[in-house]
Short mmCIF file of C-alpha atoms in Angstrom, two decimals:
data_model
loop_
_atom_site.label_atom_id
_atom_site.label_comp_id
_atom_site.label_asym_id
_atom_site.label_seq_id
_atom_site.Cartn_x
_atom_site.Cartn_y
_atom_site.Cartn_z
CA MET A 1 -34.16 23.80 -15.40
CA TRP A 2 -33.36 27.49 -14.77
CA ARG A 3 -34.24 27.03 -11.08
CA LYS A 4 -31.60 24.31 -10.78
CA GLN A 5 -28.99 26.47 -12.50
CA LYS A 6 -29.87 29.38 -10.24
CA LYS A 7 -29.56 27.16 -7.19
CA LEU A 8 -26.18 25.88 -8.41
CA SER A 9 -24.92 29.41 -9.08
CA LEU A 10 -25.94 30.49 -5.58
CA SER A 11 -24.11 27.52 -4.08
CA ILE A 12 -20.91 28.34 -6.00
CA LEU A 13 -21.23 31.99 -4.96
CA SER A 14 -21.68 30.95 -1.33
CA VAL A 15 -18.54 28.74 -1.43
CA THR A 16 -16.56 31.53 -3.09
CA ILE A 17 -17.57 34.10 -0.49
CA SER A 18 -16.84 31.63 2.36
CA SER A 19 -13.38 30.94 0.92
CA LEU A 20 -12.70 34.65 0.56
CA ILE A 21 -13.75 35.29 4.18
CA ILE A 22 -11.50 32.47 5.44
CA THR A 23 -8.57 33.80 3.40
CA ILE A 24 -9.06 37.32 4.76
CA LEU A 25 -9.30 36.07 8.36
CA TYR A 26 -6.19 33.97 7.84
CA LEU A 27 -4.25 36.94 6.48
CA LEU A 28 -5.41 39.11 9.35
CA LEU A 29 -4.36 36.44 11.84
CA ILE A 30 -0.90 36.13 10.19
CA HIS A 31 -0.51 39.91 10.20
CA GLN A 32 -1.47 40.16 13.88
CA ASN A 33 0.80 37.26 14.92
CA PRO A 34 3.73 37.07 12.53
CA PRO A 35 6.54 34.60 13.27
CA GLU A 36 8.78 36.18 15.90
CA GLN A 37 11.89 37.69 14.38
CA LYS A 38 15.13 36.85 16.16
CA TYR A 39 18.37 38.76 16.01
CA LEU A 40 22.11 38.22 16.22
CA ALA A 41 24.48 41.03 17.19
CA TYR A 42 28.24 41.21 17.80
CA LEU A 43 30.95 43.71 18.72
CA PRO A 44 33.57 44.88 16.18
CA HIS A 45 37.12 45.69 17.20
CA SER A 46 40.63 46.27 15.82
CA GLY A 47 41.50 47.19 12.25
CA LEU A 48 39.15 47.10 9.27
CA SER A 49 40.51 43.77 8.02
CA ASN A 50 39.74 42.13 11.38
CA GLN A 51 36.27 43.72 11.36
CA ARG A 52 35.63 42.28 7.90
CA ILE A 53 36.52 38.78 9.14
CA GLU A 54 34.15 39.30 12.08
CA LEU A 55 31.43 40.42 9.69
CA ALA A 56 31.91 37.32 7.51
CA ASN A 57 31.64 35.04 10.53
CA ALA A 58 28.55 36.87 11.76
CA LEU A 59 26.79 36.69 8.37
CA LEU A 60 27.38 32.95 8.16
CA LEU A 61 26.19 32.27 11.71
CA ALA A 62 23.08 34.48 11.30
CA ALA A 63 22.16 32.74 8.06
CA ILE A 64 22.45 29.29 9.63
CA LEU A 65 20.54 30.32 12.76
CA LYS A 66 17.91 32.13 10.67
CA ARG A 67 18.38 35.29 12.67
CA THR A 68 18.51 38.85 11.39
CA LEU A 69 22.08 40.14 11.64
CA VAL A 70 22.57 43.51 13.33
CA ILE A 71 25.55 45.09 11.57
CA PRO A 72 27.44 47.98 13.23
CA PRO A 73 29.36 50.53 11.16
CA ALA A 74 32.77 49.85 9.67
CA PHE A 75 35.39 51.66 11.76
CA LEU A 76 38.44 53.23 10.13
CA GLY A 77 41.68 54.51 11.50
CA THR A 78 42.88 53.57 15.00
CA VAL A 79 40.24 51.37 16.59
CA VAL A 80 40.35 49.75 20.00
CA GLY A 81 41.39 46.11 20.05
CA TRP A 82 39.61 43.29 21.82
CA MET A 83 38.72 43.89 25.48
CA PRO A 84 36.06 42.58 27.85
CA MET A 85 32.60 43.28 26.55
CA ASP A 86 31.61 46.00 29.04
CA GLN A 87 34.77 47.99 28.29
CA LEU A 88 34.44 47.55 24.50
CA LEU A 89 30.82 48.62 24.64
CA GLU A 90 31.74 51.73 26.66
CA HIS A 91 34.30 52.80 24.00
CA LEU A 92 32.06 52.11 21.00
CA THR A 93 28.88 53.53 22.55
CA TRP A 94 30.61 56.85 23.30
CA LEU A 95 32.07 57.06 19.80
CA THR A 96 28.84 56.22 17.96
CA THR A 97 26.19 58.04 20.06
CA PRO A 98 25.27 61.33 18.32
CA LYS A 99 26.84 64.41 19.94
CA ASP A 100 28.56 67.60 18.95
CA PHE A 101 32.06 66.13 18.76
CA ASP A 102 33.60 69.35 17.42
CA LYS A 103 32.38 71.28 20.46
CA LEU A 104 33.14 68.46 22.89
CA CYS A 105 36.57 67.73 21.51
CA PRO A 106 38.28 70.99 20.57
CA PRO A 107 42.04 71.14 20.31
CA THR A 108 43.69 71.10 23.75
CA LEU A 109 44.89 74.53 24.80
CA PRO A 110 47.40 75.20 27.56
CA GLY A 111 45.83 76.79 30.61
CA GLN A 112 42.22 75.83 29.60
CA LEU A 113 41.26 72.86 31.74
CA SER A 114 37.95 72.38 29.92
CA THR A 115 39.79 71.37 26.72
CA TYR A 116 41.39 68.48 28.65
CA THR A 117 38.18 67.10 30.19
CA HIS A 118 37.58 64.37 27.65
CA MET A 119 41.15 64.25 26.35
CA SER A 120 41.49 60.43 26.33
CA LYS A 121 38.14 59.83 24.62
CA CYS A 122 38.65 62.75 22.26
CA ALA A 123 42.04 61.42 21.21
CA GLU A 124 40.22 58.24 20.30
CA TYR A 125 37.67 60.20 18.32
CA HIS A 126 40.23 62.15 16.34
CA GLN A 127 41.99 58.94 15.26
CA PHE A 128 38.69 57.25 14.30
CA ALA A 129 36.08 57.48 11.57
CA ALA A 130 33.13 55.37 10.44
CA ILE A 131 31.38 54.41 7.25
CA PRO A 132 28.38 52.13 6.60
CA TRP A 133 29.47 48.70 5.42
CA HIS A 134 27.16 48.92 2.41
CA GLN A 135 29.37 51.75 1.03
CA LEU A 136 32.23 49.22 0.91
CA HIS A 137 30.41 46.07 -0.16
CA ASP A 138 27.29 45.16 -2.11
CA PHE A 139 25.16 42.85 0.04
CA SER A 140 22.40 42.20 -2.52
CA SER A 141 23.65 38.66 -3.33
CA LEU A 142 23.06 37.64 0.29
CA ALA A 143 19.43 38.78 0.40
CA PRO A 144 18.03 35.22 -0.19
CA HIS A 145 20.16 33.83 2.65
CA VAL A 146 20.21 36.28 5.53
CA ASN A 147 18.29 39.33 6.73
CA ILE A 148 20.40 42.36 7.61
CA ARG A 149 19.73 45.36 9.83
CA PHE A 150 22.30 48.17 9.86
CA GLN A 151 22.66 49.75 13.31
CA ASP A 152 24.54 53.05 13.53
CA VAL A 153 24.85 53.29 17.34
CA VAL A 154 26.73 50.49 19.06
CA SER A 155 24.82 50.31 22.33
CA LEU A 156 23.22 47.27 23.91
CA GLU A 157 20.62 49.33 25.69
CA LYS A 158 19.62 51.27 22.59
CA LEU A 159 19.52 48.10 20.56
CA LYS A 160 17.09 46.48 23.01
CA ILE A 161 14.87 49.57 22.80
CA ASP A 162 14.99 49.65 18.97
CA LEU A 163 14.19 45.94 18.71
CA ASN A 164 11.60 46.06 21.53
CA VAL A 165 13.47 43.35 23.42
CA ILE A 166 13.33 42.93 27.19
CA ASP A 167 16.25 41.85 29.37
CA ASN A 168 14.80 38.39 29.94
CA ASP A 169 14.66 37.83 26.17
CA THR A 170 18.33 38.78 25.65
CA TYR A 171 21.32 36.46 25.90
CA VAL A 172 24.75 38.11 26.10
CA HIS A 173 27.82 35.93 25.60
CA LEU A 174 30.82 37.25 27.53
CA ASP A 175 34.19 36.42 25.97
CA ASP A 176 37.10 35.44 28.23
CA HIS A 177 39.67 36.39 25.58
CA LEU A 178 40.07 37.23 21.87
CA TYR A 179 39.81 33.59 20.73
CA ASP A 180 37.12 32.56 23.20
CA TRP A 181 35.39 29.88 21.13
CA ARG A 182 35.39 28.10 17.81
CA LEU A 183 32.46 26.50 16.03
CA TYR A 184 32.68 23.00 14.57
CA GLU A 185 29.93 21.55 12.42
CA ASP A 186 31.65 18.15 12.55
CA ILE A 187 30.77 16.84 16.02
CA ASP A 188 33.34 14.03 15.82
CA ALA A 189 36.10 16.51 14.97
CA ALA A 190 35.04 18.67 17.94
CA LYS A 191 35.19 15.67 20.27
CA ASP A 192 38.68 14.70 18.99
CA ILE A 193 40.01 18.21 19.59
CA LEU A 194 38.73 18.20 23.15
CA LEU A 195 40.01 14.70 23.76
CA ASN A 196 43.48 15.58 22.47
CA GLY A 197 43.53 18.91 24.29
CA THR A 198 44.57 20.78 21.15
CA ASN A 199 42.00 23.59 21.52
CA PHE A 200 44.50 26.35 22.12
CA ILE A 201 46.16 29.37 20.47
CA ASP A 202 49.75 30.33 21.23
CA SER A 203 49.72 34.09 21.57
CA PHE A 204 52.74 36.37 22.03
CA THR A 205 52.25 36.20 25.81
CA ASP A 206 50.86 32.79 26.65
CA ARG A 207 48.69 29.88 25.55
CA LYS A 208 44.95 30.60 25.30
CA PHE A 209 42.53 27.68 25.38
CA TYR A 210 39.29 28.19 23.52
CA LYS A 211 35.90 26.61 23.96
CA ILE A 212 34.55 24.18 21.34
CA TYR A 213 30.96 24.80 20.29
CA THR A 214 28.72 23.00 17.81
CA LEU A 215 25.84 24.69 16.00
CA ASP A 216 23.38 23.29 18.55
CA HIS A 217 24.96 25.45 21.23
CA TRP A 218 23.61 28.57 19.49
CA ILE A 219 20.52 27.01 17.89
CA ARG A 220 19.00 26.10 21.21
CA ARG A 221 19.18 29.64 22.54
CA PRO A 222 15.49 30.73 22.68
CA GLU A 223 16.08 34.44 23.34
CA LYS A 224 14.94 36.99 20.80
CA LEU A 225 18.32 38.76 20.89
CA LEU A 226 21.59 36.80 20.90
CA HIS A 227 24.46 39.28 21.49
CA LEU A 228 27.99 38.00 21.05
CA GLY A 229 31.26 39.72 21.82
CA GLY A 230 34.04 39.78 19.28
CA ILE A 231 34.00 36.95 16.74
CA PHE A 232 37.30 37.54 14.94
CA GLY A 233 39.22 34.62 13.55
CA SER A 234 39.54 33.22 10.04
CA THR A 235 39.36 29.69 11.53
CA ARG A 236 36.52 30.35 13.94
CA MET A 237 33.72 28.93 11.76
CA ASN A 238 34.52 25.34 10.64
CA MET A 239 31.84 24.05 8.27
CA ILE A 240 31.58 20.69 6.47
CA LYS A 241 28.10 20.69 4.92
CA PRO A 242 28.32 21.59 1.18
CA GLN A 243 25.56 24.20 1.42
CA HIS A 244 27.31 25.96 4.30
CA LEU A 245 30.71 25.85 2.56
CA GLU A 246 29.07 27.36 -0.55
CA LEU A 247 27.44 30.08 1.58
CA GLN A 248 30.81 30.78 3.28
CA GLN A 249 32.38 31.30 -0.17
CA LEU A 250 29.44 33.51 -1.32
CA ILE A 251 29.96 35.69 1.78
CA ALA A 252 33.69 35.96 1.03
CA ASP A 253 32.92 37.00 -2.55
CA THR A 254 30.34 39.51 -1.33
CA LEU A 255 32.90 41.14 0.93
CA HIS A 256 35.15 42.16 -1.94
CA TYR A 257 35.37 45.97 -2.16
CA ARG A 258 32.89 47.74 -4.41
CA LEU A 259 34.33 49.60 -7.40
CA ASP A 260 31.25 51.76 -8.16
CA THR A 261 31.95 54.29 -5.42
CA PRO A 262 34.21 57.34 -5.01
CA LEU A 263 36.73 54.93 -3.49
CA GLY A 264 36.56 52.73 -6.60
CA GLU A 265 36.75 55.82 -8.80
CA THR A 266 39.95 56.82 -7.06
CA VAL A 267 41.46 53.38 -7.53
CA ALA A 268 40.49 53.32 -11.22
CA GLY A 269 42.24 56.63 -11.82
CA ILE A 270 45.47 55.46 -10.18
CA VAL A 271 45.38 52.12 -12.02
CA ASP A 272 44.98 54.02 -15.34
CA HIS A 273 47.92 56.28 -14.34
CA LEU A 274 50.08 53.16 -13.86
CA GLY A 275 49.26 51.88 -17.32
CA GLY A 276 45.95 50.10 -16.91
CA LYS A 277 44.50 47.00 -15.28
CA GLY A 278 46.96 44.11 -15.21
CA SER A 279 49.76 46.14 -16.83
CA PHE A 280 52.04 46.22 -13.81
CA MET A 281 53.29 43.89 -11.09
CA SER A 282 52.78 44.48 -7.39
CA LEU A 283 53.56 43.42 -3.85
CA HIS A 284 51.92 44.08 -0.52
CA PHE A 285 54.66 44.48 2.08
CA ARG A 286 53.55 44.77 5.74
CA LEU A 287 56.15 46.03 8.21
CA LYS A 288 54.32 48.00 10.89
CA ASP A 289 53.26 45.43 13.43
CA THR A 290 55.69 43.37 15.51
CA PRO A 291 55.36 39.99 13.72
CA PHE A 292 56.00 41.60 10.35
CA ARG A 293 58.93 43.67 11.55
CA LYS A 294 60.50 40.50 12.88
CA TYR A 295 60.34 38.76 9.49
CA ALA A 296 60.90 41.88 7.36
CA ASN A 297 64.29 40.82 5.98
CA GLU A 298 63.12 37.27 5.18
CA ASN A 299 60.05 38.61 3.48
CA LEU A 300 62.11 41.13 1.49
CA LYS A 301 64.35 38.31 0.17
CA SER A 302 61.27 36.25 -0.76
CA PHE A 303 59.73 39.18 -2.58
CA GLU A 304 62.95 39.87 -4.47
CA ARG A 305 63.24 36.22 -5.51
CA ASN A 306 59.57 35.83 -6.50
CA MET A 307 59.48 39.04 -8.51
CA SER A 308 62.77 38.08 -10.22
CA ILE A 309 61.28 34.70 -11.25
CA ALA A 310 58.08 36.35 -12.46
CA THR A 311 59.94 38.85 -14.68
CA GLY A 312 62.52 36.47 -16.09
CA ILE A 313 65.58 37.27 -13.98
CA PRO A 314 67.68 34.14 -13.23
CA VAL A 315 67.76 33.13 -9.53
CA PRO A 316 70.05 30.81 -7.54
CA PRO A 317 68.94 27.20 -7.23
CA LEU A 318 66.79 26.12 -4.34
CA PRO A 319 68.58 24.91 -1.18
CA PRO A 320 68.22 21.24 -0.27
CA MET A 321 65.36 20.01 1.85
CA ASP A 322 65.48 17.96 5.08
CA GLU A 323 63.63 14.72 5.71
CA PHE A 324 60.46 16.68 6.53
CA GLY A 325 60.40 18.48 3.18
CA ILE A 326 61.52 21.81 4.66
CA PHE A 327 64.24 23.92 3.09
CA THR A 328 67.49 23.77 5.08
CA SER A 329 67.96 27.51 4.41
CA GLN A 330 65.93 30.33 2.92
CA PRO A 331 65.79 30.44 -0.88
CA GLN A 332 67.81 33.44 -2.03
CA PRO A 333 67.23 36.15 -4.65
CA PRO A 334 69.87 36.99 -7.29
CA PRO A 335 72.87 38.98 -6.07
CA VAL A 336 72.14 42.69 -5.61
CA PRO A 337 72.88 44.44 -8.94
CA LYS A 338 76.21 46.27 -8.83
CA TYR A 339 75.21 49.01 -11.25
CA THR A 340 71.74 50.49 -11.00
CA VAL A 341 70.32 53.73 -12.30
CA PRO A 342 67.93 55.28 -9.77
CA ILE A 343 64.75 56.56 -11.37
CA ASP A 344 62.88 59.38 -9.74
CA PRO A 345 59.08 58.98 -9.85
CA GLN A 346 57.48 61.45 -12.24
CA MET A 347 53.94 62.76 -12.54
CA ASP A 348 53.59 61.78 -16.22
CA LEU A 349 54.57 58.18 -16.81
CA ASN A 350 54.19 58.64 -20.57
CA ASP A 351 57.17 60.96 -20.66
CA VAL A 352 60.91 60.45 -20.72
CA PRO A 353 63.05 59.22 -19.01
CA TRP A 354 60.38 56.86 -17.57
CA THR A 355 59.35 55.50 -20.96
CA ASN A 356 63.00 54.90 -21.91
CA MET A 357 63.85 52.87 -18.83
CA CYS A 358 60.59 51.26 -17.64
CA GLU A 359 58.11 48.97 -19.32
CA ASN A 360 54.59 47.89 -18.56
CA VAL A 361 53.89 44.18 -18.55
CA SER A 362 51.27 42.44 -20.64
CA PRO A 363 47.94 42.01 -18.85
CA LEU A 364 47.53 38.62 -20.54
CA LEU A 365 48.72 35.96 -18.14
CA ASN A 366 49.54 33.49 -20.91
CA THR A 367 51.93 36.01 -22.45
CA SER A 368 55.51 35.74 -21.19
CA ILE A 369 57.16 38.76 -19.58
CA ASP A 370 60.52 37.07 -19.14
CA HIS A 371 62.19 39.63 -21.41
CA ILE A 372 61.27 42.59 -19.20
CA GLY A 373 63.27 41.80 -16.08
CA SER A 374 64.16 44.74 -13.84
CA ARG A 375 62.49 47.24 -16.20
CA ALA A 376 59.05 46.03 -15.16
CA VAL A 377 56.69 48.61 -13.66
CA VAL A 378 56.01 47.51 -10.09
CA TYR A 379 53.54 48.94 -7.55
CA MET A 380 54.41 48.53 -3.91
CA ALA A 381 51.60 48.76 -1.36
CA THR A 382 53.03 49.09 2.15
CA ASP A 383 52.48 50.48 5.62
CA HIS A 384 56.12 51.72 5.65
CA ARG A 385 56.12 55.52 6.04
CA ASP A 386 58.91 56.32 3.59
CA VAL A 387 60.32 53.48 1.56
CA ARG A 388 62.97 55.70 -0.08
CA ALA A 389 64.33 57.25 3.16
CA ASP A 390 68.04 56.80 3.83
CA ASN A 391 67.31 54.49 6.78
CA SER A 392 64.57 52.51 4.97
CA ARG A 393 64.81 48.71 5.25
CA LEU A 394 63.46 48.52 1.72
CA LEU A 395 66.06 50.56 -0.16
CA GLU A 396 67.63 47.37 -1.51
CA TRP A 397 64.42 46.64 -3.38
CA PHE A 398 64.95 49.63 -5.70
CA ASP A 399 68.29 48.22 -6.75
CA TYR A 400 66.49 45.18 -8.12
CA PHE A 401 63.39 46.97 -9.45
CA PRO A 402 64.04 50.70 -9.94
CA CYS A 403 60.71 51.18 -11.79
CA THR A 404 58.76 50.71 -8.54
CA LEU A 405 56.12 53.21 -7.53
CA THR A 406 54.16 53.71 -4.31
CA LEU A 407 50.95 55.55 -3.46
CA SER A 408 52.93 58.62 -2.39
CA ASP A 409 54.24 58.88 -5.95
CA MET A 410 50.72 59.41 -7.38
CA PRO A 411 49.54 62.91 -8.50
CA ASP A 412 47.31 64.58 -5.91
CA HIS A 413 44.40 65.16 -8.32
CA LEU A 414 43.83 61.41 -8.58
CA PHE A 415 42.58 61.41 -4.96
CA ALA A 416 39.89 64.06 -5.55
CA PRO A 417 36.92 61.63 -5.54
CA LEU A 418 37.67 60.82 -1.88
CA ASP A 419 36.72 64.38 -0.97
CA ARG A 420 33.09 63.33 -1.42
CA MET A 421 33.27 60.84 1.46
CA HIS A 422 32.77 61.88 5.10
CA CYS A 423 32.45 60.22 8.48
CA MET A 424 28.87 59.09 9.21
CA PHE A 425 29.05 60.55 12.73
CA SER A 426 30.60 63.90 11.77
CA THR A 427 29.95 65.25 8.33
CA GLU A 428 32.75 67.75 8.85
CA LYS A 429 35.32 64.95 9.16
CA PRO A 430 36.66 63.89 5.71
CA LEU A 431 37.49 60.24 5.17
CA LYS A 432 40.31 60.72 2.70
CA SER A 433 43.18 60.06 5.09
CA PHE A 434 41.35 57.09 6.64
CA LEU A 435 40.75 55.44 3.22
CA ILE A 436 44.37 55.61 1.99
CA PRO A 437 45.20 52.02 3.13
CA LEU A 438 42.16 50.75 1.20
CA VAL A 439 43.18 52.64 -1.91
CA ASP A 440 46.72 51.25 -1.60
CA ALA A 441 45.45 47.68 -1.29
CA MET A 442 42.92 47.97 -4.12
CA VAL A 443 45.44 49.43 -6.54
CA ALA A 444 47.89 46.59 -5.80
CA ALA A 445 45.11 44.05 -6.39
CA HIS A 446 44.74 45.29 -9.98
CA ALA A 447 48.23 44.10 -10.91
CA ARG A 448 48.96 41.20 -13.29
CA ARG A 449 50.44 39.38 -10.31
CA ILE A 450 50.72 40.36 -6.66
CA PHE A 451 53.05 38.94 -4.02
CA THR A 452 51.68 39.18 -0.45
CA THR A 453 53.09 39.14 3.05
CA PRO A 454 52.95 35.71 4.73
CA ARG A 455 50.81 35.38 7.87
CA SER A 456 48.88 38.58 7.18
CA THR A 457 45.11 38.16 6.85
CA PHE A 458 44.91 41.59 5.16
CA SER A 459 47.55 40.65 2.64
CA LYS A 460 45.79 37.37 2.01
CA TYR A 461 42.55 39.29 1.34
CA ILE A 462 44.32 41.53 -1.21
CA GLY A 463 45.47 38.39 -2.99
CA GLU A 464 41.83 37.26 -3.10
CA LEU A 465 40.84 40.59 -4.66
CA ASN A 466 43.53 40.09 -7.31
CA GLU A 467 42.12 36.64 -8.00
CA ALA A 468 38.59 38.06 -8.40
CA TRP A 469 39.50 41.14 -10.46
CA ILE A 470 42.34 39.79 -12.59
CA LEU A 471 43.05 36.04 -12.45
CA LYS A 472 39.56 34.62 -12.76
CA GLU A 473 38.78 36.81 -15.76
CA GLN A 474 41.43 34.81 -17.62
CA GLY A 475 40.59 31.40 -16.21
CA TYR A 476 43.14 31.31 -13.40
CA THR A 477 42.92 31.13 -9.63
CA LEU A 478 45.40 31.71 -6.82
CA ALA A 479 46.05 27.98 -6.81
CA SER A 480 47.49 28.36 -10.32
CA PHE A 481 50.57 30.05 -8.87
CA TRP A 482 52.97 28.99 -6.17
CA GLU A 483 55.57 31.30 -4.70
CA TYR A 484 59.08 30.61 -3.41
CA GLY A 485 58.83 31.91 0.12
CA ASN A 486 59.14 30.68 3.65
CA GLN A 487 56.74 27.83 3.10
CA SER A 488 57.89 24.24 2.66
CA VAL A 489 56.23 23.68 -0.69
CA ILE A 490 57.45 22.77 -4.14
CA PRO A 491 56.31 25.77 -6.22
CA LYS A 492 55.63 26.06 -9.88
CA LEU A 493 56.81 29.02 -11.89
CA ASP A 494 54.87 31.41 -14.10
CA SER A 495 56.17 29.47 -17.13
CA ASP A 496 54.70 26.27 -15.68
CA ILE A 497 51.17 27.61 -15.70
CA GLN A 498 48.84 26.29 -18.31
CA ALA A 499 45.92 28.44 -19.45
CA GLY A 500 42.63 27.61 -17.83
CA GLN A 501 43.98 26.02 -14.67
#
């Protein structure tokens, strides 16, 4: 009997050892021949808001294609706009390749030719700074969906060396113009657009036709490295599958600014100075670029009317609509107040006369603020250099809402946390001045309500931050509020909102 048991034990041991050997050989084989990793890269350009839209598009495409996304730095300040790929690469490669910029780009001195040698490129460098994207956004929620590789130097040649990719295993897509292509997951919709010839963008100069691609266009590329040009455009990626729409929304949520950084610390200090989260109203008023200068007066009237409605100031009735549901004239704000008391911004908002004349609003959205009117504390985020200058187009605003503050009214010590942030390519270059537009936007997004500039993707993004940081915490979304503006919609007022919508 014991001989049979011994024989059985030896057989079991033999099977166990054989299985172990097979497992080890399999693991060694997998380790020696892992599935080939493929990559997606793109070129950033223009302002930070445009770069963020490019990043969102790239993250979505990389996730769907199951490619690792190569993410360049986030560029601040004045950044080159779209241009043909070879020119854009030349600019970005020079700016991001390590060198002694301070020695190479000293201040220009009359009579010293050497200081003018790289003047054009150095001017670009002095107006530019860079920061890793992960210092602005937390990408951890995307880990299950897409692999990410941060690449400091924007250079196609260096990237191929770093990834061990040969020329024949690289596909580079050359854009013909800024809106070179759009992606449509719905093949029938793509065919209809081509059939109707509606695949165009009307720019300021002419009509630009864009290519229509489906996912298969990129899926079938066998190369290890797929390098795209610029992929800006909030309507570039058109998804219909529920899982892709959900991923698109997750990416949008991920790309909200982090608050656990020196940047967030600065914003928190300014928000507290204003009275606390949700205790003030705000607007984001863009004026710098041509389209916004053109509509500045219309936008000002819309802001004055919307803020009046929100704070309980009576406004004129809406004008009639035509047969297409469009207002026959622009909805108007109340008449400009005849008697206003100008209020000079003060460093301590808990002191008189500020506390006698101005009032913070309730952060609770279901609490009416109709009694506050023009005394409401308002924060104005804007790219206007001096809103209180004698020739300012915005002076009229202060007649309606004299308790309005801007970022330039904030005490200097509140910006101290920004001193800890420096350019990733030159540790001697502080980022404080480059981050001011972000601080401005993030402060405005902490208001009870924010009114944003139409047709501005950056302004729209600030509204989304307000939704994430304020509205959703109380069961609201942006869809809960409609504004009287230049759009042909029937709006609903603050008093029409029901909690939980």
